[in-house]
Amino acid sequence: MTAAEATGRGGARSGAAGDTTRDVVILGSGCAGLTAAIYAARASLKPLLVDGHEAGGQLGLTTDVENYPGFPEGILGPQLIDRMRQQAARFGTDYLGGAATAADLSRRPFRLTVGGHGDVLTRTLIIASGASARLLGLESEKRLLGHGLSTCATCDGFFFRGKEIAVIGGGDSAMEEGTFLTKFAARVTIVHRRDTLRASKIMQERARQNPYIAFVWDSVVEEILGKERVEGIRLRNLRTGRVSETRLDGVFVAIGHIPNTRIFEGQIDLDKAGYIITRDGTRTSVPGVFAAGDCQDHVYRQAVTAAGSGCMAAMDAERFLEAQGH
Ligand code: NAP
């Protein structure tokens, strides 16, 4: 392996990762991965953390975080990540920029290929590669994410008190987010590309009976409007071809998530949506491989639950190493 340099906003430059086998390698630099690093580093396991495609994970894409315990005034997502990064560096975590592009989990030590750095060998692996919210693929999404455009109602709903918002999608997530958002918003419009919802009956009914929710059917978002903040959306009706613009303060995209687990397909047990199946804490189907955070959780998906499972994964890895006599 070539020299591994510390990267990112965490600051501490950790130097070469060396070409010896690691005790713990962590994939992913979101809340789960960084918490695993703090615990593994404090257990003197000198973890190597591979940043991944989206350094900082979902929190890196969020603005204010007001529900992470310990920050009564709230904290910016990237700031929270920065602090965790510094905390993990303080106890001896090495950072490696780039993402793992291949993995061989068929024997120990496990072998990972990290783009631009060659191969890394490790006795245990903590996968904290997260899940990426599926987006619509519009250029405006990159500009407006965190500025009126969100993929997480629990995280950002509070900022839309008395506002007009739209939720895009027709599945359980869209119904759940839409219903939740009526606690804050003046009105929620659910925009779906068909005239039949994919959501379960009970979730549909709850949304349909909510007087603050309106539905727009057979429509796709052509553009999210606004330079610095969301100001509206342009919709196209797929049946009539009619294009219309609506003024809005916020847009929540709820069209599903994609777990970042592709390189493990066929090597560890995944559910049909691609999430890693964990048992007995954070254990996967491969002894010595643990999973934490959103890559194994499509239910809670919160920063604090990801951090909790990162802690569990580090403790599980430590116990595994002990049992192996390391
Ligand atoms: P989902 O079930 O895959 O639904 C995604 C929705 O987004 C579908 O209605 C789909 O439209 C729409 N969509 C996908 N790509 C789109 C695009 N490019 N443009 C516009 N619309 C698009 O995803 P989910 O709602 O996140 O749910 C994922 C899983 O978690 C499901 O198994 C769900 O039951 C579960 N879940 C459960 C709960 C709960 O029970 N409390 C809450 C949330 C999620 P089409 O219908 O036309 O394909």
Coordinates of C-alpha atoms and ligand atoms in Angstrom, one line a residue:
M1 CA 0.0 0.0 0.0
T2 CA 1.3 3.5 -0.8
A3 CA 1.6 6.2 1.9
A4 CA -1.8 7.0 3.3
E5 CA -2.3 10.6 4.1
A6 CA -4.7 12.1 6.5
T7 CA -7.4 14.1 4.7
G8 CA -10.5 16.1 5.2
R9 CA -11.7 18.7 7.6
G10 CA -10.8 16.7 10.8
G11 CA -7.3 18.3 10.4
A12 CA -4.9 15.9 12.1
R13 CA -2.4 14.6 9.6
S14 CA -1.8 11.0 10.5
G15 CA 0.9 10.0 8.1
A16 CA 1.5 6.7 6.4
A17 CA -0.8 3.8 7.2
G18 CA 2.1 1.4 6.7
D19 CA 1.8 -1.9 4.8
T20 CA 1.3 -4.1 7.8
T21 CA -2.0 -5.8 8.5
R22 CA -4.4 -3.5 10.4
D23 CA -6.4 -4.6 13.4
V24 CA -9.4 -2.5 12.4
V25 CA -10.3 -0.8 9.2
I26 CA -13.5 1.3 9.1
L27 CA -15.2 2.2 5.9
G28 CA -17.1 5.5 6.0
S29 CA -16.6 8.8 7.6
G30 CA -20.1 9.7 8.7
C31 CA -21.4 9.5 12.3
A32 CA -21.2 5.7 12.5
G33 CA -17.7 5.4 11.1
L34 CA -16.3 8.2 13.2
T35 CA -17.9 7.0 16.4
A36 CA -16.5 3.5 15.7
A37 CA -13.1 5.2 15.2
I38 CA -13.2 7.0 18.5
Y39 CA -14.0 3.8 20.4
A40 CA -11.5 1.6 18.5
A41 CA -8.8 4.3 18.8
R42 CA -9.4 4.6 22.6
A43 CA -9.1 0.8 22.8
S44 CA -5.5 1.3 21.3
L45 CA -6.5 -0.5 18.0
K46 CA -5.1 2.3 15.9
P47 CA -7.9 2.1 13.4
L48 CA -7.6 3.2 9.8
L49 CA -10.7 5.0 8.5
V50 CA -11.4 5.2 4.8
D51 CA -13.4 8.3 4.0
G52 CA -15.7 7.0 1.3
H53 CA -17.3 8.8 -1.6
E54 CA -19.2 11.3 0.5
A55 CA -16.8 12.4 3.3
G56 CA -18.9 13.2 6.4
G57 CA -21.8 11.1 5.1
Q58 CA -25.4 12.5 5.2
L59 CA -24.5 14.9 8.1
G60 CA -22.0 16.6 5.7
L61 CA -25.0 17.5 3.5
T62 CA -27.2 18.9 6.3
T63 CA -27.3 22.4 7.7
D64 CA -28.6 22.8 11.3
V65 CA -28.8 19.7 13.5
E66 CA -30.9 20.3 16.6
N67 CA -31.6 16.8 17.8
Y68 CA -28.1 15.6 18.5
P69 CA -27.9 15.4 22.3
G70 CA -25.4 17.7 23.9
F71 CA -25.9 20.7 21.6
P72 CA -28.8 22.7 23.1
E73 CA -28.3 25.6 20.5
G74 CA -27.9 23.1 17.7
I75 CA -24.8 22.6 15.5
L76 CA -24.2 22.5 11.8
G77 CA -23.9 19.0 10.3
P78 CA -20.4 19.6 8.9
Q79 CA -19.2 21.1 12.2
L80 CA -20.5 18.1 14.1
I81 CA -18.6 15.8 11.7
D82 CA -15.4 17.9 12.1
R83 CA -15.5 17.6 15.8
M84 CA -16.0 13.8 15.7
R85 CA -13.1 13.7 13.2
Q86 CA -10.8 15.6 15.5
Q87 CA -11.9 13.5 18.5
A88 CA -11.0 10.3 16.6
A89 CA -7.7 11.7 15.4
R90 CA -6.8 12.7 19.0
F91 CA -6.8 9.1 20.0
G92 CA -4.7 7.9 17.0
T93 CA -7.1 7.2 14.1
D94 CA -5.4 7.2 10.7
Y95 CA -7.4 8.7 7.8
L96 CA -7.3 7.6 4.2
G97 CA -9.0 9.7 1.5
G98 CA -10.9 7.9 -1.3
A99 CA -13.3 5.1 -1.3
A100 CA -12.9 1.3 -1.2
T101 CA -13.5 0.0 -4.8
A102 CA -13.2 -3.7 -4.1
A103 CA -13.2 -6.1 -1.1
D104 CA -12.2 -9.7 -0.6
L105 CA -13.9 -11.0 2.5
S106 CA -13.3 -14.7 1.6
R107 CA -10.4 -15.1 4.0
R108 CA -8.7 -13.2 6.9
P109 CA -7.0 -10.9 6.8
F110 CA -9.6 -9.2 4.6
R111 CA -8.3 -7.3 1.6
L112 CA -9.6 -3.9 0.5
T113 CA -8.7 -2.0 -2.5
V114 CA -8.8 1.7 -1.9
G115 CA -8.9 4.0 -5.0
G116 CA -5.5 5.5 -5.5
H117 CA -3.8 3.8 -2.5
G118 CA -3.6 0.2 -3.4
D119 CA -4.6 -2.7 -1.1
V120 CA -5.2 -2.6 2.7
L121 CA -5.2 -5.8 4.8
T122 CA -7.2 -6.0 8.0
R123 CA -8.1 -8.5 10.7
T124 CA -11.5 -6.9 11.3
L125 CA -13.6 -4.6 9.1
I126 CA -16.3 -2.2 10.2
I127 CA -18.6 -1.2 7.3
A128 CA -20.2 2.2 7.9
S129 CA -20.6 3.2 4.3
G130 CA -24.0 4.7 4.8
A131 CA -26.9 5.0 2.4
S132 CA -27.4 7.8 0.0
A133 CA -30.8 9.4 -0.4
R134 CA -32.0 8.9 -3.9
L135 CA -32.3 12.2 -5.6
L136 CA -34.2 13.3 -8.7
G137 CA -31.0 14.0 -10.7
L138 CA -31.6 17.7 -11.3
E139 CA -28.7 20.1 -11.4
S140 CA -30.6 22.4 -8.9
E141 CA -30.6 19.7 -6.2
K142 CA -26.9 20.1 -5.7
R143 CA -27.2 23.9 -5.3
L144 CA -30.3 23.8 -3.0
L145 CA -29.7 20.8 -0.8
G146 CA -29.6 22.2 2.8
H147 CA -31.2 25.4 1.6
G148 CA -34.9 24.5 1.6
L149 CA -34.3 21.2 -0.1
S150 CA -34.0 18.2 2.2
T151 CA -34.1 14.4 2.2
C152 CA -34.9 14.1 5.9
A153 CA -38.1 15.4 7.5
T154 CA -37.0 14.4 11.1
C155 CA -33.8 16.4 10.6
D156 CA -35.2 19.5 9.0
G157 CA -39.0 19.7 9.4
F158 CA -38.7 22.0 12.4
F159 CA -37.3 24.8 10.1
F160 CA -40.5 24.9 8.1
R161 CA -42.9 26.1 10.7
G162 CA -45.9 27.8 9.0
K163 CA -44.3 27.2 5.5
E164 CA -45.6 25.7 2.2
I165 CA -43.7 22.6 1.3
A166 CA -43.8 19.7 -1.2
V167 CA -42.9 16.1 -0.6
I168 CA -41.9 14.1 -3.7
G169 CA -42.6 10.4 -3.8
G170 CA -45.4 7.9 -3.4
G171 CA -44.0 5.3 -1.0
D172 CA -44.1 4.9 2.8
S173 CA -41.3 7.4 3.2
A174 CA -43.2 10.1 1.4
M175 CA -46.4 9.4 3.4
E176 CA -44.5 9.3 6.7
E177 CA -42.5 12.4 5.9
G178 CA -45.6 14.3 4.6
T179 CA -47.6 13.4 7.7
F180 CA -44.8 14.3 10.1
L181 CA -44.2 17.6 8.3
T182 CA -47.8 18.7 8.9
K183 CA -46.8 19.3 12.5
F184 CA -44.8 22.3 11.3
A185 CA -45.9 23.3 7.8
A186 CA -48.9 25.3 6.8
R187 CA -49.5 22.9 3.9
V188 CA -47.8 19.8 2.5
T189 CA -48.3 18.9 -1.1
I190 CA -47.3 15.3 -2.0
V191 CA -46.2 15.1 -5.6
H192 CA -46.3 11.6 -7.1
R193 CA -45.5 10.5 -10.7
R194 CA -48.4 8.1 -10.9
D195 CA -52.1 8.1 -9.8
T196 CA -51.6 5.1 -7.4
L197 CA -49.5 5.2 -4.3
R198 CA -46.9 2.6 -3.6
A199 CA -47.2 3.2 0.2
S200 CA -48.9 0.7 2.5
K201 CA -52.7 1.1 3.0
I202 CA -52.4 2.3 6.5
M203 CA -49.8 5.0 5.7
Q204 CA -51.8 6.1 2.7
E205 CA -55.0 6.5 4.7
R206 CA -53.2 8.5 7.4
A207 CA -51.9 10.9 4.7
R208 CA -55.2 11.1 2.8
Q209 CA -57.2 11.9 5.9
N210 CA -54.8 14.6 7.0
P211 CA -56.5 18.0 6.2
Y212 CA -53.1 19.7 5.8
I213 CA -52.0 17.3 3.0
A214 CA -52.9 17.8 -0.7
F215 CA -51.9 15.4 -3.5
V216 CA -50.7 16.2 -7.0
W217 CA -50.9 13.1 -9.2
D218 CA -49.2 12.0 -12.4
S219 CA -46.6 14.7 -12.1
V220 CA -42.8 14.9 -12.1
V221 CA -40.5 17.7 -10.9
E222 CA -38.9 19.4 -13.9
E223 CA -37.0 21.9 -11.8
I224 CA -36.6 23.1 -8.3
L225 CA -36.7 26.9 -8.5
G226 CA -34.6 29.4 -6.5
K227 CA -31.0 30.6 -6.7
E228 CA -29.9 30.5 -3.0
R229 CA -33.0 29.0 -1.4
V230 CA -35.9 27.0 -2.6
E231 CA -38.6 29.3 -4.0
G232 CA -40.8 26.9 -5.9
I233 CA -41.0 23.9 -8.2
R234 CA -41.8 23.4 -11.9
L235 CA -44.0 20.4 -12.5
R236 CA -45.0 18.5 -15.6
N237 CA -48.2 16.5 -15.7
L238 CA -47.3 13.2 -17.5
R239 CA -50.9 12.7 -18.8
T240 CA -51.6 16.2 -20.1
G241 CA -48.1 17.5 -20.7
R242 CA -49.1 20.7 -18.9
V243 CA -46.2 22.5 -17.2
S244 CA -46.9 24.6 -14.1
E245 CA -44.9 26.5 -11.5
T246 CA -45.8 26.6 -7.7
R247 CA -44.4 28.8 -5.1
L248 CA -43.0 26.9 -2.1
D249 CA -40.6 27.3 0.8
G250 CA -39.3 23.8 0.9
V251 CA -39.0 20.5 -1.0
F252 CA -38.5 17.1 0.6
V253 CA -37.4 14.4 -1.7
A254 CA -38.6 11.0 -0.4
I255 CA -38.0 8.6 -3.3
G256 CA -36.0 6.0 -1.4
H257 CA -32.4 5.4 -0.3
I258 CA -29.6 3.4 -1.8
P259 CA -27.3 1.6 0.7
N260 CA -23.7 1.9 -0.3
T261 CA -23.0 -1.8 -0.2
R262 CA -22.4 -2.8 -3.8
I263 CA -18.8 -4.0 -3.3
F264 CA -20.1 -6.5 -0.7
E265 CA -22.7 -8.1 -2.9
G266 CA -22.3 -11.9 -2.9
Q267 CA -19.9 -11.7 0.0
I268 CA -22.1 -10.9 3.0
D269 CA -25.8 -11.3 3.5
L270 CA -27.8 -8.3 2.3
D271 CA -31.5 -7.9 2.4
K272 CA -33.4 -7.5 -0.9
A273 CA -33.0 -3.7 -0.8
G274 CA -29.2 -4.2 -0.4
Y275 CA -29.0 -3.3 3.3
I276 CA -26.5 -5.4 5.3
I277 CA -28.2 -7.9 7.6
T278 CA -26.8 -7.7 11.2
R279 CA -27.4 -10.1 14.1
D280 CA -26.3 -10.1 17.7
G281 CA -25.3 -6.4 17.7
T282 CA -23.4 -5.5 14.6
R283 CA -22.2 -8.9 13.4
T284 CA -22.6 -9.7 9.7
S285 CA -22.7 -13.1 8.1
V286 CA -18.8 -13.0 7.9
P287 CA -17.0 -13.4 11.2
G288 CA -14.8 -10.4 11.8
V289 CA -16.9 -8.1 9.6
F290 CA -19.3 -5.7 11.4
A291 CA -21.7 -3.1 10.1
A292 CA -23.0 0.1 11.6
G293 CA -25.2 3.1 10.6
D294 CA -27.4 3.5 7.6
C295 CA -25.8 0.7 5.5
Q296 CA -27.6 -1.7 7.9
D297 CA -30.6 0.5 9.1
H298 CA -33.4 1.6 6.9
V299 CA -35.7 2.3 9.8
Y300 CA -34.2 4.9 12.2
R301 CA -31.5 6.6 10.0
Q302 CA -30.6 9.2 12.6
A303 CA -27.2 10.6 13.5
V304 CA -27.5 9.5 17.1
T305 CA -28.6 5.9 16.2
A306 CA -25.7 5.7 13.7
A307 CA -23.3 6.9 16.3
G308 CA -24.7 4.3 18.8
S309 CA -24.2 1.4 16.3
G310 CA -20.7 2.7 15.5
C311 CA -19.8 2.4 19.1
M312 CA -21.3 -1.1 19.2
A313 CA -19.3 -2.2 16.1
A314 CA -16.0 -1.0 17.6
M315 CA -16.7 -3.0 20.8
D316 CA -17.8 -6.0 18.8
A317 CA -14.5 -5.8 16.8
E318 CA -12.4 -5.5 19.9
R319 CA -14.0 -8.5 21.4
F320 CA -13.6 -10.5 18.2
L321 CA -9.8 -9.6 18.2
E322 CA -9.5 -10.6 21.8
A323 CA -11.2 -13.9 21.1
Q324 CA -8.8 -14.5 18.3
G325 CA -5.9 -13.9 20.7
H326 CA -4.8 -10.5 19.3
Ligands
NAP1 P1 -40.1 3.1 -2.1 O1 -41.1 2.2 -1.5 O2 -39.1 2.5 -3.1 O3 -40.9 4.3 -2.8 C1 -40.2 5.2 -3.6 C2 -41.3 6.1 -4.2 O4 -40.6 7.1 -4.9 C3 -42.2 5.4 -5.2 O5 -43.5 5.9 -5.0 C4 -41.6 5.8 -6.5 O6 -42.6 5.9 -7.5 C5 -41.0 7.1 -6.2 N1 -39.9 7.4 -7.1 C6 -38.8 6.6 -7.2 N2 -37.9 7.2 -8.0 C7 -38.5 8.4 -8.4 C8 -38.1 9.4 -9.3 N3 -36.9 9.4 -9.9 N4 -38.9 10.4 -9.5 C9 -40.1 10.5 -8.9 N5 -40.6 9.5 -8.0 C10 -39.7 8.5 -7.8 O7 -39.1 3.8 -1.0 P2 -39.5 4.3 0.5 O8 -40.8 5.0 0.5 O9 -38.3 5.1 1.0 O10 -39.6 3.0 1.3 C11 -38.5 2.1 1.3 C12 -38.8 0.9 2.2 O11 -38.9 1.3 3.6 C13 -40.2 0.3 1.9 O12 -40.1 -1.1 2.1 C14 -41.1 0.9 2.9 O13 -42.2 0.1 3.2 C15 -40.2 1.0 4.1 N6 -40.6 2.2 4.9 C16 -41.5 1.9 5.9 C17 -41.9 2.9 6.7 C18 -42.9 2.6 7.8 O14 -43.5 1.6 7.8 N7 -43.0 3.4 8.8 C19 -41.5 4.2 6.5 C20 -40.6 4.5 5.5 C21 -40.2 3.4 4.7 P3 -43.3 4.6 -8.1 O15 -44.3 4.2 -7.1 O16 -44.0 5.1 -9.4 O17 -42.3 3.6 -8.4

